[in-house]
Coordinates of C-alpha atoms in Angstrom, one line a residue:
Chain A
M7 CA 0.0 0.0 0.0
D8 CA 2.8 2.4 0.9
I9 CA 4.5 1.7 -2.4
N10 CA 1.4 2.3 -4.4
G11 CA 0.5 5.4 -2.5
A12 CA 4.0 6.8 -3.1
C13 CA 3.8 6.1 -6.8
I14 CA 0.4 7.7 -7.2
K15 CA 1.8 10.8 -5.4
I16 CA 4.6 10.9 -7.9
I17 CA 2.3 10.7 -10.9
L18 CA 0.1 13.6 -9.6
D19 CA 3.2 15.7 -8.7
G20 CA 4.7 15.0 -12.1
S21 CA 8.1 14.5 -10.5
L22 CA 10.4 11.6 -11.0
G23 CA 12.3 12.1 -7.8
V24 CA 11.4 10.2 -4.7
S25 CA 10.9 12.5 -1.7
S26 CA 12.5 11.6 1.6
A27 CA 9.1 10.9 3.1
E28 CA 8.5 8.1 0.5
P29 CA 9.6 4.6 1.3
S30 CA 12.8 3.5 -0.3
R31 CA 11.2 0.3 -1.4
C32 CA 9.4 2.1 -4.2
F33 CA 11.5 0.8 -7.1
R34 CA 12.7 3.3 -9.7
Q35 CA 11.9 1.0 -12.6
Q36 CA 8.2 1.0 -11.6
L37 CA 8.0 4.7 -11.9
P38 CA 6.5 6.2 -15.1
N39 CA 8.8 8.0 -17.4
N40 CA 8.3 11.6 -18.5
Q41 CA 6.3 10.7 -21.5
E42 CA 3.8 8.6 -19.5
I43 CA 3.4 11.4 -17.0
L44 CA 2.7 13.9 -19.8
L45 CA 0.2 11.5 -21.4
K46 CA -1.6 11.0 -18.1
R47 CA -1.7 14.7 -17.5
I48 CA -3.2 15.2 -21.0
I49 CA -5.9 12.5 -20.2
I50 CA -6.7 14.1 -16.8
F51 CA -6.9 17.5 -18.5
C52 CA -9.2 16.2 -21.2
A53 CA -11.5 14.5 -18.6
L54 CA -11.7 17.7 -16.5
F55 CA -12.4 19.7 -19.7
C56 CA -15.2 17.4 -20.7
V57 CA -16.7 17.6 -17.2
A58 CA -16.5 21.4 -17.3
C59 CA -18.1 21.5 -20.7
A60 CA -20.9 19.2 -19.6
M61 CA -21.6 21.4 -16.6
T62 CA -21.8 24.6 -18.6
A63 CA -24.1 22.9 -21.0
Q64 CA -26.8 22.6 -18.3
A65 CA -28.4 25.9 -19.4
K66 CA -32.1 26.4 -18.9
T67 CA -32.8 27.7 -22.4
D68 CA -31.5 25.9 -25.4
V69 CA -30.4 28.1 -28.3
Y70 CA -30.7 26.9 -31.9
G71 CA -29.2 28.3 -35.0
K72 CA -28.5 32.0 -34.8
G73 CA -30.6 32.4 -31.7
V74 CA -33.1 35.3 -31.5
T75 CA -32.3 38.9 -31.9
L76 CA -35.6 40.6 -32.5
T77 CA -37.2 41.9 -29.3
E78 CA -40.8 42.5 -30.5
A79 CA -43.0 39.5 -31.0
T80 CA -45.5 39.2 -33.8
A81 CA -48.7 37.3 -33.1
V82 CA -49.3 34.2 -35.3
S83 CA -52.8 35.4 -35.9
A84 CA -51.5 38.7 -37.3
I85 CA -49.3 36.7 -39.8
L86 CA -52.0 34.3 -40.8
D87 CA -54.6 37.1 -41.1
N88 CA -52.4 39.3 -43.3
P89 CA -49.7 37.1 -44.8
D90 CA -48.9 39.5 -47.6
T91 CA -47.8 42.1 -45.1
Y92 CA -45.2 39.8 -43.7
L93 CA -44.0 37.8 -46.6
G94 CA -40.2 38.0 -46.8
K95 CA -40.0 39.8 -43.5
M96 CA -38.2 38.6 -40.4
V97 CA -40.4 38.1 -37.4
R98 CA -40.2 36.8 -33.9
V99 CA -42.9 34.3 -32.9
E100 CA -43.6 33.1 -29.4
G101 CA -45.7 30.2 -28.3
M102 CA -46.0 26.6 -27.2
I103 CA -44.3 24.0 -29.5
I104 CA -47.0 21.5 -30.2
E105 CA -45.4 19.2 -32.8
V106 CA -41.8 18.4 -33.8
C107 CA -40.6 16.4 -36.8
A108 CA -39.8 13.0 -35.3
K109 CA -37.3 11.9 -37.9
R110 CA -35.0 14.8 -38.6
G111 CA -36.2 17.6 -36.3
C112 CA -36.4 19.7 -39.4
W113 CA -39.8 21.4 -38.6
M114 CA -42.0 22.1 -35.7
Y115 CA -45.4 23.8 -35.2
V116 CA -45.8 26.7 -32.8
A117 CA -49.3 27.2 -31.4
G118 CA -50.9 30.5 -32.3
D119 CA -52.5 33.0 -30.0
R120 CA -56.0 32.0 -31.2
Q121 CA -57.2 28.5 -30.4
G122 CA -56.6 26.0 -33.1
E123 CA -54.1 28.1 -35.0
K124 CA -50.5 27.1 -35.5
I125 CA -47.6 28.0 -37.8
Q126 CA -44.9 25.7 -39.1
V127 CA -41.3 26.6 -38.6
K128 CA -39.2 24.9 -41.3
V129 CA -35.4 24.7 -41.0
T130 CA -32.7 23.4 -43.3
D131 CA -32.1 19.8 -42.6
G132 CA -29.1 19.4 -40.4
E133 CA -28.5 23.1 -39.9
I134 CA -30.9 23.3 -37.0
V135 CA -32.3 20.2 -35.4
F136 CA -35.3 20.5 -33.1
P137 CA -35.3 17.7 -30.5
M138 CA -38.4 15.7 -29.8
S139 CA -38.3 16.9 -26.2
A140 CA -39.2 20.4 -27.4
S141 CA -42.8 19.5 -27.8
G142 CA -44.9 21.0 -25.0
R143 CA -42.2 23.6 -24.2
M144 CA -42.5 27.3 -24.7
G145 CA -40.3 28.6 -27.5
V146 CA -39.3 31.8 -29.2
V147 CA -38.5 31.6 -32.9
E148 CA -37.1 34.0 -35.4
G149 CA -37.5 33.5 -39.1
V150 CA -38.7 34.8 -42.4
V151 CA -42.3 34.5 -43.4
E152 CA -42.7 32.4 -46.5
E153 CA -45.6 31.1 -48.6
L154 CA -45.3 27.5 -49.7
K155 CA -46.9 27.6 -53.1
L156 CA -48.4 24.2 -53.9
S157 CA -51.2 22.9 -56.0
R158 CA -53.9 21.0 -54.1
D159 CA -52.5 17.7 -55.1
E160 CA -49.0 18.8 -54.1
M161 CA -50.4 20.1 -50.8
I162 CA -52.1 16.7 -50.1
K163 CA -48.8 14.9 -50.8
Y164 CA -46.9 17.3 -48.6
Q165 CA -49.4 16.9 -45.7
Q166 CA -49.3 13.2 -46.2
H167 CA -45.5 13.3 -46.0
L168 CA -45.7 15.2 -42.7
A169 CA -48.2 12.7 -41.4
E170 CA -46.0 9.8 -42.4
E171 CA -43.0 11.5 -40.6
K172 CA -45.2 11.6 -37.5
G173 CA -46.6 8.2 -38.1
Q174 CA -50.1 9.5 -37.9
P175 CA -53.1 8.6 -40.0
F176 CA -53.9 11.0 -42.9
D177 CA -57.2 11.9 -44.4
P178 CA -56.8 13.9 -47.7
S179 CA -60.3 15.4 -47.3
T180 CA -59.0 17.4 -44.3
V181 CA -56.7 19.4 -46.6
K182 CA -58.3 22.8 -47.1
D183 CA -57.7 25.1 -50.0
E184 CA -55.8 27.7 -48.1
R185 CA -52.4 29.3 -48.4
M186 CA -49.6 27.6 -46.6
I187 CA -47.8 30.3 -44.6
R188 CA -44.8 29.2 -42.7
L189 CA -41.6 30.5 -41.2
I190 CA -38.2 29.7 -42.5
G191 CA -36.5 29.4 -39.1
L192 CA -33.2 31.0 -38.6
G193 CA -32.9 30.7 -34.9
A194 CA -34.8 29.7 -31.8
E195 CA -34.7 29.6 -28.0
I196 CA -36.6 26.8 -26.4
E197 CA -37.0 26.4 -22.6
G198 CA -35.1 23.3 -21.4
Chain B
M13 CA 14.7 6.1 -44.0
K14 CA 14.0 8.4 -41.0
W15 CA 10.8 9.9 -42.4
R16 CA 9.3 6.4 -42.9
K17 CA 9.9 5.7 -39.2
W18 CA 8.2 8.9 -38.2
N19 CA 5.4 8.1 -40.7
I20 CA 4.8 4.8 -38.9
I21 CA 4.8 6.5 -35.5
I22 CA 2.3 9.1 -36.7
H23 CA 0.1 6.5 -38.3
R24 CA 0.2 4.2 -35.2
D25 CA -0.5 6.9 -32.6
L26 CA -3.1 8.7 -34.7
G27 CA -4.8 5.4 -35.2
Y28 CA -5.0 4.9 -31.4
L29 CA -6.3 8.4 -30.9
C30 CA -8.9 8.2 -33.7
F31 CA -10.2 4.7 -32.9
G32 CA -12.9 5.7 -30.4
L33 CA -14.5 8.4 -32.5
T34 CA -14.1 6.4 -35.7
I35 CA -16.1 3.5 -34.2
L36 CA -18.7 6.0 -33.0
Y37 CA -19.0 7.5 -36.5
V38 CA -19.2 4.0 -38.0
I39 CA -22.2 3.2 -35.8
S40 CA -23.9 6.5 -36.4
G41 CA -23.1 6.5 -40.1
V42 CA -24.8 3.2 -40.7
A43 CA -27.8 4.2 -38.5
V44 CA -28.3 7.5 -40.2
N45 CA -27.9 6.1 -43.7
H46 CA -31.2 4.2 -43.2
I47 CA -33.2 7.1 -41.8
H48 CA -36.0 6.4 -44.3
D49 CA -36.5 3.0 -42.7
W50 CA -36.3 3.9 -39.0
N51 CA -35.7 6.7 -36.6
P52 CA -32.0 6.3 -35.7
T53 CA -32.2 8.7 -32.7
Y54 CA -35.4 8.0 -30.9
K55 CA -37.4 4.9 -30.2
I56 CA -41.0 5.9 -30.9
E57 CA -43.9 3.9 -29.7
K58 CA -47.4 4.9 -30.9
S59 CA -50.5 3.5 -29.4
M60 CA -54.2 4.2 -29.3
V61 CA -56.4 3.4 -26.3
E62 CA -59.8 4.4 -25.1
V63 CA -60.4 6.1 -21.8
D64 CA -63.6 6.9 -19.8
L65 CA -64.1 10.7 -19.4
S66 CA -67.8 10.6 -18.9
A67 CA -67.5 11.9 -15.3
V68 CA -65.2 14.8 -16.2
D69 CA -66.3 18.3 -17.2
P70 CA -65.1 18.5 -20.9
A71 CA -64.3 22.2 -20.5
D72 CA -62.0 21.6 -17.5
D73 CA -58.6 20.9 -19.1
R74 CA -56.9 20.2 -15.7
A75 CA -59.5 17.7 -14.7
L76 CA -59.4 16.0 -18.1
T77 CA -55.6 15.8 -17.9
S78 CA -55.6 14.3 -14.5
A79 CA -58.2 11.7 -15.5
V80 CA -56.4 10.8 -18.7
L81 CA -53.0 10.5 -17.0
G82 CA -54.5 8.5 -14.2
Q83 CA -56.2 6.0 -16.5
L84 CA -53.0 5.7 -18.6
G85 CA -50.9 5.2 -15.5
E86 CA -48.6 7.9 -16.8
T87 CA -46.5 9.3 -14.0
G88 CA -44.0 11.3 -16.1
E89 CA -43.4 15.0 -15.5
L90 CA -46.2 17.1 -17.0
K91 CA -44.8 19.7 -19.3
N92 CA -47.9 21.4 -20.6
I93 CA -51.5 21.2 -21.8
Y94 CA -52.8 22.6 -25.0
R95 CA -56.4 22.8 -26.0
Q96 CA -56.2 22.5 -29.8
D97 CA -59.9 22.8 -30.4
A98 CA -63.2 21.9 -28.7
Q99 CA -62.6 18.2 -29.6
T100 CA -58.8 17.9 -29.1
L101 CA -56.7 18.2 -26.0
K102 CA -52.9 17.7 -26.2
I103 CA -51.1 16.7 -23.0
F104 CA -47.3 16.9 -23.0
V105 CA -45.5 14.7 -20.6
V106 CA -41.8 14.1 -20.7
N107 CA -41.2 11.5 -23.4
N108 CA -44.9 11.2 -24.1
N109 CA -47.1 13.3 -26.3
I110 CA -50.7 12.5 -25.7
T111 CA -53.6 13.6 -27.9
V112 CA -57.1 13.2 -26.5
D113 CA -60.1 13.0 -28.8
L114 CA -62.7 14.3 -26.4
V115 CA -65.6 13.2 -28.6
N116 CA -64.6 9.6 -28.9
S117 CA -62.5 9.4 -25.8
N118 CA -59.7 8.0 -27.9
V119 CA -56.2 8.7 -26.7
F120 CA -53.2 8.7 -29.1
Q121 CA -49.9 8.3 -27.3
E122 CA -46.5 8.9 -28.9
K123 CA -43.8 7.8 -26.5
S124 CA -40.3 8.8 -27.5
N125 CA -37.1 7.6 -25.8
Q126 CA -33.6 8.3 -26.8
R127 CA -31.8 5.3 -28.2
P128 CA -28.9 4.7 -25.9
L129 CA -25.5 5.2 -27.5
L130 CA -27.1 6.0 -30.9
Y131 CA -28.6 9.3 -29.7
Q132 CA -25.2 10.4 -28.4
A133 CA -23.4 9.1 -31.5
N134 CA -25.8 10.9 -33.9
F135 CA -25.6 14.1 -31.8
L136 CA -21.9 14.3 -32.3
H137 CA -21.7 12.8 -35.9
L138 CA -24.4 15.1 -37.2
N139 CA -22.8 18.0 -35.4
H140 CA -25.9 19.0 -33.4
A141 CA -23.5 20.2 -30.7
K142 CA -22.0 22.9 -33.0
K143 CA -19.7 25.3 -31.1
L144 CA -16.4 23.8 -29.9
W145 CA -17.3 20.4 -31.3
T146 CA -17.2 21.7 -34.8
W147 CA -13.5 22.5 -34.4
F148 CA -12.8 19.2 -32.7
A149 CA -14.6 17.3 -35.5
D150 CA -12.5 19.4 -38.0
L151 CA -9.4 18.3 -36.2
Y152 CA -10.6 14.7 -36.3
A153 CA -11.2 15.0 -40.1
V154 CA -7.6 16.3 -40.6
C155 CA -6.4 13.4 -38.5
L156 CA -8.3 11.0 -40.7
G157 CA -6.6 12.6 -43.7
L158 CA -3.2 12.2 -42.1
L159 CA -4.1 8.5 -41.3
A160 CA -5.0 7.9 -44.9
I161 CA -1.8 9.6 -46.3
S162 CA 0.5 8.0 -43.8
G163 CA -1.2 4.6 -44.3
I164 CA -0.3 4.4 -48.0
L165 CA 3.3 5.4 -47.3
I166 CA 4.0 2.7 -44.7
L167 CA 5.3 0.0 -47.0
K168 CA 7.6 0.3 -50.0
G169 CA 8.3 -2.1 -52.8
R170 CA 5.8 -4.5 -54.4
K171 CA 3.3 -4.2 -51.6
G172 CA 3.7 -0.5 -51.2
L173 CA 2.3 2.5 -53.1
S174 CA 4.5 1.9 -56.1
G175 CA 3.3 -1.7 -56.4
R176 CA -0.2 -3.0 -55.8
G177 CA -0.9 0.1 -53.6
K178 CA -1.4 2.4 -56.6
W179 CA -4.0 0.1 -58.1
L180 CA -6.0 -0.2 -54.9
V181 CA -5.8 3.5 -54.4
G182 CA -7.2 3.9 -57.9
V183 CA -10.1 1.6 -57.1
G184 CA -10.8 3.7 -54.1
F185 CA -11.1 6.8 -56.2
L186 CA -13.1 5.0 -58.9
A187 CA -15.8 3.8 -56.5
P188 CA -17.3 7.3 -55.8
I189 CA -16.8 8.4 -59.4
F190 CA -18.8 5.3 -60.5
F191 CA -21.7 6.2 -58.2
L192 CA -21.6 9.9 -59.2
W193 CA -21.8 8.7 -62.9
L194 CA -24.6 6.2 -62.0
Y195 CA -26.8 8.9 -60.3
S196 CA -26.0 11.8 -62.6

């Protein structure tokens, strides 16, 4: 035990010398050389660095993409009522996240301020990935208002694709002839 | 030659260093390649059950939630409730999204759990972490490049680059070119 204790002390000190307090039985050939000490120091540093990173990652709000810079929120109802006013403009939308793409995290729906209304936030695949755990959380999203111009058949196919991604049943008759207004998401903050 | 000795040392030690992340990327790479067939990150279980809400006020979202969760035996942390419309109530529990059809008393559950190891592997491989990881992954990519270059320079002679090596390297280049031609 004494020998082992002395050796561990030497490793942590980074010294090859044996102090007077250490037992003389600790054989020189059992000591690590300079390279091994350096390697062990690197490993310890990396481990501590990873722990520190993991601790700082415990933030309450998760930031996606470029984050959110706008301070004034626009109501979803305002965008859906007057889409032409907002097309191509950057807006900040706040609300509960009620659906997230289960496969790629490439879209989510934010509930509107009026019951039953929601707006899709579409992001570039891989650039921003919304986690499944975001559903049911409050979120702030920044993005550009866009109109997805699709024929009725295309819209049915698109809605069918979304339903398939969610693994939900799809009824084509539920697709209404209305404009598909969505946000191209550039950044978001979602409560953790 | 002295440079060849250093080449072997670099190849050997980089190989040791890159081993862990390479295996992680192998696992994630195969998993993500088949994203059309399965969800490589989450295990999602969907189910439909019927509940009895006859004794609950249909306008009281809290009471409805309590009744539904109780009958489902769901004890996870409640995140939020959302009344989508008069007929639909959404209940968000950690790892479980519940949609209640208040007219038919049908409950659709979507339980999602992170796949152990794969979630973490995909998180890193697909660079969801961004920030510092991006630089680390770049460094890893450079190391892979060095591994490849040092690898083809280890041997000399008939089994080296000047021998069979050049043909095998050629095949390695031809494979992606063939698929690019095939799908062009």
